[in-house]
PDB file of N, CA and C in Angstrom:
ATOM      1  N   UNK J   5       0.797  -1.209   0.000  1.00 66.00           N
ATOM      2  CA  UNK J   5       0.000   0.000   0.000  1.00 66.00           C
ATOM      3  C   UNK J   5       0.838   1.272   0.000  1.00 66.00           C
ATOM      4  N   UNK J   6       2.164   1.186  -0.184  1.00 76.00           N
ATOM      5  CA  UNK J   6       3.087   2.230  -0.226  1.00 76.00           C
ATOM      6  C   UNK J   6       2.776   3.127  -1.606  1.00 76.00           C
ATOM      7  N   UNK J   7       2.181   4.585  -1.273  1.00 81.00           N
ATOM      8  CA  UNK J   7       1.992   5.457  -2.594  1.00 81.00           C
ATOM      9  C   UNK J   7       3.491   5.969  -2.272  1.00 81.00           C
ATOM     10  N   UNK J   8       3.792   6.708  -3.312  1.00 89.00           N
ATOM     11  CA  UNK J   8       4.911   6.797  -3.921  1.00 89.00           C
ATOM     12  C   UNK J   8       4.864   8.405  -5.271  1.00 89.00           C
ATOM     13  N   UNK J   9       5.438   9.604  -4.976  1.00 91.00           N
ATOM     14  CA  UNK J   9       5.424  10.400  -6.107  1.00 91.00           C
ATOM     15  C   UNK J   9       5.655   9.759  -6.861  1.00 91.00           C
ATOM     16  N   UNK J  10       4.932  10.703  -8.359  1.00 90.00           N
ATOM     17  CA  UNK J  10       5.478  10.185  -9.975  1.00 90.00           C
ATOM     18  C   UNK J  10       6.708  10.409 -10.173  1.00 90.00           C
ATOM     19  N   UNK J  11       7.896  11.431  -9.112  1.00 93.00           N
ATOM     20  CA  UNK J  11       8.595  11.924  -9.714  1.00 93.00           C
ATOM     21  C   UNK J  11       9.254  12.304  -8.212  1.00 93.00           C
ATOM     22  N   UNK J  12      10.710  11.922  -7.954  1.00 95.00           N
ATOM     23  CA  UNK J  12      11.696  12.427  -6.500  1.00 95.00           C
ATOM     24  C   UNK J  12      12.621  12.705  -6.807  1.00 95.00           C
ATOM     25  N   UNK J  13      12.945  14.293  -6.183  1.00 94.00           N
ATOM     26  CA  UNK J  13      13.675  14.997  -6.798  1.00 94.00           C
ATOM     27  C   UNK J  13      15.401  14.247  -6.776  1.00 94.00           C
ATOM     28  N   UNK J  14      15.085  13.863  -5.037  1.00 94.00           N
ATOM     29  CA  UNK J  14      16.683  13.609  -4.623  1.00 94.00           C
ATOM     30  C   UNK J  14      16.477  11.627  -4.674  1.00 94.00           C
ATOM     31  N   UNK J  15      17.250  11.525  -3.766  1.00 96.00           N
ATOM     32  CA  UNK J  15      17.392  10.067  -3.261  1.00 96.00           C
ATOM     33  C   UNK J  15      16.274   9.001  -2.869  1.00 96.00           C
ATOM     34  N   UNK J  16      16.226   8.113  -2.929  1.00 96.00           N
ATOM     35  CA  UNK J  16      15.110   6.821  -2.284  1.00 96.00           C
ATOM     36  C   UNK J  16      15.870   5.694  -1.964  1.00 96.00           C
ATOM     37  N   UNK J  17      15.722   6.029  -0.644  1.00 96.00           N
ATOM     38  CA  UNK J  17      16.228   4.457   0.353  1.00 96.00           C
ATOM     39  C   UNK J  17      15.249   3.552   0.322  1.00 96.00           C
ATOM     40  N   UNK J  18      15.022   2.823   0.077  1.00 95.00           N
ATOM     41  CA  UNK J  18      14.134   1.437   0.142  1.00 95.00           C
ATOM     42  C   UNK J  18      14.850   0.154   0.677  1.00 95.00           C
ATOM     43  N   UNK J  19      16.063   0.149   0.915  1.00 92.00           N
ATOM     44  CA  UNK J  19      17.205  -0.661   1.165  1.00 92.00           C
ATOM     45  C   UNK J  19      16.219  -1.943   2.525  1.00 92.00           C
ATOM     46  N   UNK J  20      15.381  -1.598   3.544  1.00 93.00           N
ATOM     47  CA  UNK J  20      14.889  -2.097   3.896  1.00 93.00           C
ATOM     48  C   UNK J  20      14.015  -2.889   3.443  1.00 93.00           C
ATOM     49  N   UNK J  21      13.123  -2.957   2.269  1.00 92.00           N
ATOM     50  CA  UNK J  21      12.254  -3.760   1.626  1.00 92.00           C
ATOM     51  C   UNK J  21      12.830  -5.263   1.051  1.00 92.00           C
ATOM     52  N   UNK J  22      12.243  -6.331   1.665  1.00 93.00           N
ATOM     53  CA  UNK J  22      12.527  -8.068   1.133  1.00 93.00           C
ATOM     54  C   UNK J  22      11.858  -8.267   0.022  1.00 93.00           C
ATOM     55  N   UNK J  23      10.485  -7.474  -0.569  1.00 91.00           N
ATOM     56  CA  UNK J  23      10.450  -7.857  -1.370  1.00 91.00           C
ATOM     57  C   UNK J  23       9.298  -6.874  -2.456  1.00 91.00           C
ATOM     58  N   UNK J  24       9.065  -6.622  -3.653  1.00 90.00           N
ATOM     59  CA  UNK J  24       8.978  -5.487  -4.173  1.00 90.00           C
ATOM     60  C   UNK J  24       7.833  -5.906  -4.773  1.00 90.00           C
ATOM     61  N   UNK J  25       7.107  -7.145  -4.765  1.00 87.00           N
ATOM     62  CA  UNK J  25       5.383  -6.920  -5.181  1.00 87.00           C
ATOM     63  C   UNK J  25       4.826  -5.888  -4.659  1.00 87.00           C
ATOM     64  N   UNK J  26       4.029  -5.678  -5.617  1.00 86.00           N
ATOM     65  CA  UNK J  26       2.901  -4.436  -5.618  1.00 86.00           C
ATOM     66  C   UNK J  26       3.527  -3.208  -5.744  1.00 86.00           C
ATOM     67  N   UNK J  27       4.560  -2.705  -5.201  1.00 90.00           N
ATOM     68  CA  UNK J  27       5.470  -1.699  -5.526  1.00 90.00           C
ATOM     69  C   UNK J  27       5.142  -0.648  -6.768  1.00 90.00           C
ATOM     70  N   UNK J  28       5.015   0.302  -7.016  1.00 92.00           N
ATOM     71  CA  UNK J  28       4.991   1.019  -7.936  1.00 92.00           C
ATOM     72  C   UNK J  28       5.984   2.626  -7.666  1.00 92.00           C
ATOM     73  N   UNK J  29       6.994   2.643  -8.194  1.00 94.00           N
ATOM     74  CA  UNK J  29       8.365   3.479  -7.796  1.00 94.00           C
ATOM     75  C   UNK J  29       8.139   4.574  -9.098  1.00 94.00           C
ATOM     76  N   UNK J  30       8.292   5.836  -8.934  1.00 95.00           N
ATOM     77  CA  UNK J  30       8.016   6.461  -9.506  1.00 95.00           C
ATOM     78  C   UNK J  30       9.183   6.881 -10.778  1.00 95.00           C
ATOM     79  N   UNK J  31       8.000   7.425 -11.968  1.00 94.00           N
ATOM     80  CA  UNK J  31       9.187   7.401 -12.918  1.00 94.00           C
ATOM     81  C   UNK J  31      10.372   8.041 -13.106  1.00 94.00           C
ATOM     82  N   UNK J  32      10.739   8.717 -12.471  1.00 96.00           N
ATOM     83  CA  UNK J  32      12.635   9.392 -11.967  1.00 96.00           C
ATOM     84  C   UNK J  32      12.602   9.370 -10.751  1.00 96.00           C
ATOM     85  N   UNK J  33      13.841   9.339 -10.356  1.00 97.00           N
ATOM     86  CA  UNK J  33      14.099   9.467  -9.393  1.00 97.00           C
ATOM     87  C   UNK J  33      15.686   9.997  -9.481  1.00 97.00           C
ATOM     88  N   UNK J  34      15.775  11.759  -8.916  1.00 97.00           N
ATOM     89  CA  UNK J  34      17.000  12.371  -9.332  1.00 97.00           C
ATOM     90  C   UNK J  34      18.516  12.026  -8.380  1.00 97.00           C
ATOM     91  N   UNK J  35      18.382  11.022  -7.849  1.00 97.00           N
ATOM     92  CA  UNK J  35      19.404  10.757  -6.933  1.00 97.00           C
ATOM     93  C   UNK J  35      19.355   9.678  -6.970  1.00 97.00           C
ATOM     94  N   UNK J  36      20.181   8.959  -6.072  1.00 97.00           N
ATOM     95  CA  UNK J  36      20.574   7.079  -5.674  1.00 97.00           C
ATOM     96  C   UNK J  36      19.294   6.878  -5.449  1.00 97.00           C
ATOM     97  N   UNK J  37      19.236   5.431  -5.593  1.00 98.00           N
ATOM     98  CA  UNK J  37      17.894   4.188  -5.778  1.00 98.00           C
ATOM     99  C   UNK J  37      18.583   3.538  -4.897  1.00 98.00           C
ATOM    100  N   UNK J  38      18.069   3.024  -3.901  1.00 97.00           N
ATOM    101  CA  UNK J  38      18.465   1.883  -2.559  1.00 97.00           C
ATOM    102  C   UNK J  38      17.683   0.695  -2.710  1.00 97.00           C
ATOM    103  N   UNK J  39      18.202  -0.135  -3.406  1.00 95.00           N
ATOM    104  CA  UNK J  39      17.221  -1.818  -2.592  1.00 95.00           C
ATOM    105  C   UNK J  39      18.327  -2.899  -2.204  1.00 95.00           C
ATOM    106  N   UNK J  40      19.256  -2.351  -1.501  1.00 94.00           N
ATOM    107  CA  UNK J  40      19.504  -3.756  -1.120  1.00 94.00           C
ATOM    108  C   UNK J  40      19.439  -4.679  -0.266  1.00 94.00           C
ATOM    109  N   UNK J  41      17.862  -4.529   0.223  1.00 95.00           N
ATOM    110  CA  UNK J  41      17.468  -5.551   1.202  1.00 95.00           C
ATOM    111  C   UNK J  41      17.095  -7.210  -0.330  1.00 95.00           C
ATOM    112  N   UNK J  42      16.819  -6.458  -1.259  1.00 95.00           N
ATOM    113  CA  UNK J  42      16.029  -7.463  -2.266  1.00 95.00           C
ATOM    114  C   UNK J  42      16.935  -8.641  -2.592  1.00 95.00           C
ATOM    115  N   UNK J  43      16.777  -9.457  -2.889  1.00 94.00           N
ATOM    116  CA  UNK J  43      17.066 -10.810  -3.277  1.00 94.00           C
ATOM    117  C   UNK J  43      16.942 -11.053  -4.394  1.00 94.00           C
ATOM    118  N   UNK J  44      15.551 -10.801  -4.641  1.00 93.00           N
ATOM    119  CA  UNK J  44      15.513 -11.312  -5.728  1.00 93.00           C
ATOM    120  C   UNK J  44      14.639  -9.991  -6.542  1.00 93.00           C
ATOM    121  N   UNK J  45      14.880  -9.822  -8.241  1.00 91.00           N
ATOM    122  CA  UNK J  45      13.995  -8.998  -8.842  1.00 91.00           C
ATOM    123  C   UNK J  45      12.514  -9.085  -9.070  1.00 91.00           C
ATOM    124  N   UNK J  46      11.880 -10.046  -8.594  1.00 90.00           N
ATOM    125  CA  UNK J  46      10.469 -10.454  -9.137  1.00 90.00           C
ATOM    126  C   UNK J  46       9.749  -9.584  -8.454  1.00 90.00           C
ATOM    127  N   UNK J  47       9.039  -8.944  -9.390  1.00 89.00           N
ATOM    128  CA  UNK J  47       7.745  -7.983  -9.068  1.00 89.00           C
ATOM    129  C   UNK J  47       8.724  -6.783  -9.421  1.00 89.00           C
ATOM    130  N   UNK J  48       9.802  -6.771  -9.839  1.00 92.00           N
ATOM    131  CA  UNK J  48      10.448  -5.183  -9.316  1.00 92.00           C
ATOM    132  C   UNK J  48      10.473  -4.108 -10.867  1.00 92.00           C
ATOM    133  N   UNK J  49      10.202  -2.976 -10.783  1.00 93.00           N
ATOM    134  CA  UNK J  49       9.377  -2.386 -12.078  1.00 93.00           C
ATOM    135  C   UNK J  49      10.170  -0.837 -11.664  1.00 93.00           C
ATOM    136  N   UNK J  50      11.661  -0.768 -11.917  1.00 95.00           N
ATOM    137  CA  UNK J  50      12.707   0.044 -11.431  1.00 95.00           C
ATOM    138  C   UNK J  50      11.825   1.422 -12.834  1.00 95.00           C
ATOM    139  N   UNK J  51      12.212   2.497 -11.467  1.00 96.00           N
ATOM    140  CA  UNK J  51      12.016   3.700 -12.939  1.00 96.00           C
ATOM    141  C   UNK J  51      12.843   3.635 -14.043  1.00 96.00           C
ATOM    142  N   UNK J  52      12.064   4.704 -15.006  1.00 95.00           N
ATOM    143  CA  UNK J  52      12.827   4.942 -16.386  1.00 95.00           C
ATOM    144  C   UNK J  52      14.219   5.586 -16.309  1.00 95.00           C
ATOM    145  N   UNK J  53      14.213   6.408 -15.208  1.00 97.00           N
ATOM    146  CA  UNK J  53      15.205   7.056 -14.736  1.00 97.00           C
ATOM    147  C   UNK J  53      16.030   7.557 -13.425  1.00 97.00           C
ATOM    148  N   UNK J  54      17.228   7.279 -13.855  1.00 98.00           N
ATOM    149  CA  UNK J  54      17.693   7.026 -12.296  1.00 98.00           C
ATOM    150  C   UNK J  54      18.663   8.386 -12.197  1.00 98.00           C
ATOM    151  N   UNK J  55      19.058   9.005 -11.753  1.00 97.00           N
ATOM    152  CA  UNK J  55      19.811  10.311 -11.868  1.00 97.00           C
ATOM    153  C   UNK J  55      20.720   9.917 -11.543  1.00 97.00           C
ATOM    154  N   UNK J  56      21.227   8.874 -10.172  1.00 97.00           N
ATOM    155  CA  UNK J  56      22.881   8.955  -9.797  1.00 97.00           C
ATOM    156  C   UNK J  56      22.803   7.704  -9.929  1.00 97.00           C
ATOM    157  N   UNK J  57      23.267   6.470  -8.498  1.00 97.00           N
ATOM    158  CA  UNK J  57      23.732   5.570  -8.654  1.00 97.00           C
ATOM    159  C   UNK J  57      22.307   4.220  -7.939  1.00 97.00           C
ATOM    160  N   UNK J  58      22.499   3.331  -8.894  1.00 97.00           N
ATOM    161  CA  UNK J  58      21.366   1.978  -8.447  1.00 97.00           C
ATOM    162  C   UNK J  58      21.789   0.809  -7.465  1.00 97.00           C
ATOM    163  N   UNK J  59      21.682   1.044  -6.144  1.00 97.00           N
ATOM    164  CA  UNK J  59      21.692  -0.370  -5.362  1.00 97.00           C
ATOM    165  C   UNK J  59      20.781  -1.319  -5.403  1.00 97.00           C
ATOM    166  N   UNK J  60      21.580  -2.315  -6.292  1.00 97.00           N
ATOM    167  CA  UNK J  60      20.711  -3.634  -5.957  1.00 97.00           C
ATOM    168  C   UNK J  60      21.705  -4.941  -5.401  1.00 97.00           C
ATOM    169  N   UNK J  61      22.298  -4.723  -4.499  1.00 96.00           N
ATOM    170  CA  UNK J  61      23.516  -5.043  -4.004  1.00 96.00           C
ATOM    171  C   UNK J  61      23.445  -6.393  -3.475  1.00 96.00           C
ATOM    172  N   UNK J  62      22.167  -6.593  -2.840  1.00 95.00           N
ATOM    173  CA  UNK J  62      21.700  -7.973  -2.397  1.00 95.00           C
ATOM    174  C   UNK J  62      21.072  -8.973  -3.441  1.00 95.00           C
ATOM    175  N   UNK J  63      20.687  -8.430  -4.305  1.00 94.00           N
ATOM    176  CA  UNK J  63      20.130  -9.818  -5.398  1.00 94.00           C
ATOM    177  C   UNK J  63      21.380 -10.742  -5.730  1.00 94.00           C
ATOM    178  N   UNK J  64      20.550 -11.869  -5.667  1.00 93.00           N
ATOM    179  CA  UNK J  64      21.224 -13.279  -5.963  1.00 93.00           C
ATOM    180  C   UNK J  64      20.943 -13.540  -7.315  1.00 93.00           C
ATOM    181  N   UNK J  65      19.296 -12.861  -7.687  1.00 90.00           N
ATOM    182  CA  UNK J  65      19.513 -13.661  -8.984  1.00 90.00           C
ATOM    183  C   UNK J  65      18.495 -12.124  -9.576  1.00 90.00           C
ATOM    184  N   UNK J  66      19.277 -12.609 -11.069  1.00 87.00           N
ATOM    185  CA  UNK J  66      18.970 -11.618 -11.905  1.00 87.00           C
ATOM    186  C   UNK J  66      17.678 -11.671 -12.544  1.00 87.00           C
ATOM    187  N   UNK J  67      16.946 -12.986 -13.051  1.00 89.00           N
ATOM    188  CA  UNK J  67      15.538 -13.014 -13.618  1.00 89.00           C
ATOM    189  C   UNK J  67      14.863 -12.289 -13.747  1.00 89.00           C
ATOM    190  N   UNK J  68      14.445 -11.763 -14.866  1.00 86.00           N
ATOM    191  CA  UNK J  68      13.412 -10.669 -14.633  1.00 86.00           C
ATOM    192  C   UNK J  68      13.638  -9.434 -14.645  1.00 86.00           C
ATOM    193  N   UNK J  69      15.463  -8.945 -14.314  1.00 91.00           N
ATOM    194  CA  UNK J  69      15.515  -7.552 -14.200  1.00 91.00           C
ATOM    195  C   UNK J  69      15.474  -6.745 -15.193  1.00 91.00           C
ATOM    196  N   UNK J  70      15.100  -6.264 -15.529  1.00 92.00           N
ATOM    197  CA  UNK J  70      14.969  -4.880 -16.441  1.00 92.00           C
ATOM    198  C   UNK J  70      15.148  -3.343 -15.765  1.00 92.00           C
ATOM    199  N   UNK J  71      17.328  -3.031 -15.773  1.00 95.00           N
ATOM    200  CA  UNK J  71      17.115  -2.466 -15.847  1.00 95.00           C
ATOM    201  C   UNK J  71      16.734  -0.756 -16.581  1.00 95.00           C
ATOM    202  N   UNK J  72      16.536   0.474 -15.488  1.00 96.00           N
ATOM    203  CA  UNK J  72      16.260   1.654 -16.311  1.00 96.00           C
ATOM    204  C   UNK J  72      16.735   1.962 -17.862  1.00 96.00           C
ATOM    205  N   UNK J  73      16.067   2.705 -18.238  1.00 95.00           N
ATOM    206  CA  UNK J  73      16.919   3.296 -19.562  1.00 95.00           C
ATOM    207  C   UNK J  73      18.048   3.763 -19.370  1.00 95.00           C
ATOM    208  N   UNK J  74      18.201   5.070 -17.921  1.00 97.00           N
ATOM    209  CA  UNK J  74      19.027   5.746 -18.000  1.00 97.00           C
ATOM    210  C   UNK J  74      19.777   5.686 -16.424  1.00 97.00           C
ATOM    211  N   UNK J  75      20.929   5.757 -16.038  1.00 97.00           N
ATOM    212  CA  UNK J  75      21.463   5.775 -14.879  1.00 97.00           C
ATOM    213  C   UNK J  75      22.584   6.655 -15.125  1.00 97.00           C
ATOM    214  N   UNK J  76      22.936   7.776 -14.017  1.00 97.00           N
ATOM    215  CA  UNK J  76      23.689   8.722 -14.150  1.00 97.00           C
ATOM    216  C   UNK J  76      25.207   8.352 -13.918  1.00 97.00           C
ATOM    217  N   UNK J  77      25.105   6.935 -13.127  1.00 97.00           N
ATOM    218  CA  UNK J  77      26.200   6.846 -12.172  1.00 97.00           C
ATOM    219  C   UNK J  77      26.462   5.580 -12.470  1.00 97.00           C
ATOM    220  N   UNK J  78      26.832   4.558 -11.372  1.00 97.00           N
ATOM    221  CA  UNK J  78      27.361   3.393 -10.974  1.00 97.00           C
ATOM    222  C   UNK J  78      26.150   2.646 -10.359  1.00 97.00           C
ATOM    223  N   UNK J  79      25.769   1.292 -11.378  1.00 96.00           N
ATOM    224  CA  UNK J  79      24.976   0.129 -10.335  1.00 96.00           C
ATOM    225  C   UNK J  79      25.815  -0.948  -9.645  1.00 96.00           C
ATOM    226  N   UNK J  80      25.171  -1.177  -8.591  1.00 96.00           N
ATOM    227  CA  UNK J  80      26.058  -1.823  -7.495  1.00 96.00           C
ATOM    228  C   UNK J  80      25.224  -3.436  -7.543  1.00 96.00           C
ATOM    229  N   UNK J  81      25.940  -4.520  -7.908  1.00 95.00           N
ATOM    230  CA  UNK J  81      25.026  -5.795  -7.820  1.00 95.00           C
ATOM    231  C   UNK J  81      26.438  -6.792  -7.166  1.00 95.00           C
ATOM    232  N   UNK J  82      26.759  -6.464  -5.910  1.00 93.00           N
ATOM    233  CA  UNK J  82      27.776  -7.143  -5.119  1.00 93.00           C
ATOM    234  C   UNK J  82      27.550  -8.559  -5.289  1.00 93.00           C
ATOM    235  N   UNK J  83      26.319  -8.526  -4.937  1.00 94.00           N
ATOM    236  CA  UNK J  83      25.638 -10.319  -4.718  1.00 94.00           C
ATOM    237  C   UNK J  83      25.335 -11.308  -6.033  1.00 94.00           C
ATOM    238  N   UNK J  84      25.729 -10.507  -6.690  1.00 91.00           N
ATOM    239  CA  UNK J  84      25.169 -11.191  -8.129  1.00 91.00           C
ATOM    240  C   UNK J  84      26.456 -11.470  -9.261  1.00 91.00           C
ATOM    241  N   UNK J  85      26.563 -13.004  -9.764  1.00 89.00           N
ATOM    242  CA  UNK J  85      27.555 -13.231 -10.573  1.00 89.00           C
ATOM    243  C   UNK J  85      27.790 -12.350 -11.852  1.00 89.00           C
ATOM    244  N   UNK J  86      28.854 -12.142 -12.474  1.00 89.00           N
ATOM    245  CA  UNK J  86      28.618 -11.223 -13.795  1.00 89.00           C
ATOM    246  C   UNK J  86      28.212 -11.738 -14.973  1.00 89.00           C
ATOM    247  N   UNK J  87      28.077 -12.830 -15.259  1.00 89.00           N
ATOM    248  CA  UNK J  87      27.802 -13.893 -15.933  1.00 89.00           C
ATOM    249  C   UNK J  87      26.573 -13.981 -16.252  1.00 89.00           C
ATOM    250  N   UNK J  88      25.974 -14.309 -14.597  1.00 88.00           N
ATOM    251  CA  UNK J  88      24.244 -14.214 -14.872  1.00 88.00           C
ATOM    252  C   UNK J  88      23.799 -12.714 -15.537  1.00 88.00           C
ATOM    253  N   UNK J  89      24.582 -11.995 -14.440  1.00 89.00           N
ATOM    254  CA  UNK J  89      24.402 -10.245 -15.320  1.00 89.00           C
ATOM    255  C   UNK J  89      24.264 -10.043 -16.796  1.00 89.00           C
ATOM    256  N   UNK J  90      25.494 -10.693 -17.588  1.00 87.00           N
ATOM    257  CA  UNK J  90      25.361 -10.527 -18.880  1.00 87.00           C
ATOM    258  C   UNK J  90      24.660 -11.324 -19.434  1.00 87.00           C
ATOM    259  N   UNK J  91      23.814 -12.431 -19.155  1.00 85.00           N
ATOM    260  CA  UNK J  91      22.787 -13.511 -19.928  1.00 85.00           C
ATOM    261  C   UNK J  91      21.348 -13.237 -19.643  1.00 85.00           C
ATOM    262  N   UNK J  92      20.943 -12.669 -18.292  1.00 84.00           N
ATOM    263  CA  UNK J  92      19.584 -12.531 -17.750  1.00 84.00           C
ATOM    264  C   UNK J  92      19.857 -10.899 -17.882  1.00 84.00           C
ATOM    265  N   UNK J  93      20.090  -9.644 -17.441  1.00 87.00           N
ATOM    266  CA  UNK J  93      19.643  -8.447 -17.682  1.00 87.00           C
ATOM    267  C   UNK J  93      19.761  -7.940 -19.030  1.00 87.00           C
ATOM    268  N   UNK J  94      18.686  -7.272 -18.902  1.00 80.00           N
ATOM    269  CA  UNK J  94      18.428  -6.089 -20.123  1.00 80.00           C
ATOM    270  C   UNK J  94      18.286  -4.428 -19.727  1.00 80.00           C
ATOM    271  N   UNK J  95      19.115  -4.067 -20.571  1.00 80.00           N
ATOM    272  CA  UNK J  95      19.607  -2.536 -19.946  1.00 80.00           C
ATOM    273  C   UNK J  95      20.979  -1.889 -19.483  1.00 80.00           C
ATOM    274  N   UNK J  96      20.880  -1.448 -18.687  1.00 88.00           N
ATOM    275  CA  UNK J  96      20.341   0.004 -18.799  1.00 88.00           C
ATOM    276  C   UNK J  96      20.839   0.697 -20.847  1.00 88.00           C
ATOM    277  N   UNK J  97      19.819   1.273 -20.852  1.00 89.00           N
ATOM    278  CA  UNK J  97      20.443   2.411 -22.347  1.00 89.00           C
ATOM    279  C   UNK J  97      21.242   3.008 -22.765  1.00 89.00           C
ATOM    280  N   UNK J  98      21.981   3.369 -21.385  1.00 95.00           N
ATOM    281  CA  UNK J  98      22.309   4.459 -21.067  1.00 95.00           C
ATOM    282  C   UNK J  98      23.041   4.512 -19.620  1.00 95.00           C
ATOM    283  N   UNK J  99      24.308   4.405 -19.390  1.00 96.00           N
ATOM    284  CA  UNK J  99      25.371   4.671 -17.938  1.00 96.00           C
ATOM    285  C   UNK J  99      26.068   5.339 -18.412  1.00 96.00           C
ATOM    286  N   UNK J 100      25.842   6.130 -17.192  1.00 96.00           N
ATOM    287  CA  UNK J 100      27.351   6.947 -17.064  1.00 96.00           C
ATOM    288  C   UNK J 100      28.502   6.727 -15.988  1.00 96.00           C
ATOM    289  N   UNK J 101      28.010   5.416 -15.148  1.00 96.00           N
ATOM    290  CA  UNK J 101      29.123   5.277 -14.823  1.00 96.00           C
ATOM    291  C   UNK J 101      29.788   3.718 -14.696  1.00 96.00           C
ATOM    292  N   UNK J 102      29.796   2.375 -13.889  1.00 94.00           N
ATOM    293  CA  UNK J 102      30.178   1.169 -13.737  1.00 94.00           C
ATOM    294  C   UNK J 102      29.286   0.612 -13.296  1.00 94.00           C
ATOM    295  N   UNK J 103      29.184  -0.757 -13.670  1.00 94.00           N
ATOM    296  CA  UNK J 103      28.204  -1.885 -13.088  1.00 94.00           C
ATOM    297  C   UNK J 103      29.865  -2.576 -12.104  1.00 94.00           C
ATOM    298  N   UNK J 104      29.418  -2.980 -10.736  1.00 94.00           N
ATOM    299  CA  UNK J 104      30.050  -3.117 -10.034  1.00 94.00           C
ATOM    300  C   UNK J 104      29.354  -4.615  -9.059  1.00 94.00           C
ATOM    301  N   UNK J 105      30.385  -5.743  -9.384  1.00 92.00           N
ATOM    302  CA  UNK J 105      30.067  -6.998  -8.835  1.00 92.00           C
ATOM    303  C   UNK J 105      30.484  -7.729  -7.719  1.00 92.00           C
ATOM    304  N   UNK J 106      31.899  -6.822  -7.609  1.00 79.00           N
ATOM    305  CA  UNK J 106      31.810  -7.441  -5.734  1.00 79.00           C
ATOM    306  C   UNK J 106      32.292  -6.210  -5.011  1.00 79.00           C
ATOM    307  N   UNK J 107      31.509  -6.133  -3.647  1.00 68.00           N
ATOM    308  CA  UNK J 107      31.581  -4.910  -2.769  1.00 68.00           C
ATOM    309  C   UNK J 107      33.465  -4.799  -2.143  1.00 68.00           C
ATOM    310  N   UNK J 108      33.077  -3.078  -2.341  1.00 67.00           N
ATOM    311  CA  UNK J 108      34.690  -3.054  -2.486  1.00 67.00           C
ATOM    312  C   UNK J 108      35.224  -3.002  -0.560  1.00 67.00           C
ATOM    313  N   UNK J 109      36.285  -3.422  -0.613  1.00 61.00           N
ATOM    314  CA  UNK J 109      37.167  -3.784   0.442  1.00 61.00           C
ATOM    315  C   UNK J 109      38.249  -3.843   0.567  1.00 61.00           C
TER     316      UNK J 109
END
């Protein structure tokens, strides 16, 4: 039952959410995107536009993801092989900065 603007100017933490049915995330969002409570992508319907950088740091598996057209920055998928990355996602259109597969240390 989470409403949600069409449109946030800055940042969205969601990093707490397990799981993203019903979800409806609005179409930009001008700052970082947070989910890395998620596991998995099912149900997940990421905006068209992301302004800075995309955490999806906790998914295990890629199925299903589609992501944005556009991302300003760096997506973060620590948890996720690069392999599956390049066979199961579609997207982004458009980066401006790194897809990034294991958390740095």
């Amino acid at each position: 039952g989470l409403k949600l603007p069409e449109h946030v100017g800055w940042s969205l933490d969601l990093r707490g959410l397990t799981t993203a049915e019903g979800l409806k995330l609005p179409e930009h969002v001008g700052g970082w995107l947070g989910f890395s409570g998620l596991t998995s992508a099912e149900g997940l319907k990421l905006p068209e536009d992301v302004g800075w950088s995309l955490d999806l740091s906790g998914l295990t598996s890629a199925e299903g993801l589609k992501l944005p057209e556009h991302v300003g920055d760096d997506i973060h998928l620590w948890s996720l092989e690069e392999d599956e990355y390049d066979q199961e996602v579609h997207g982004p259109g458009e980066l401006g900065g790194e897809v990034h597969f294991s958390e740095p240390g």
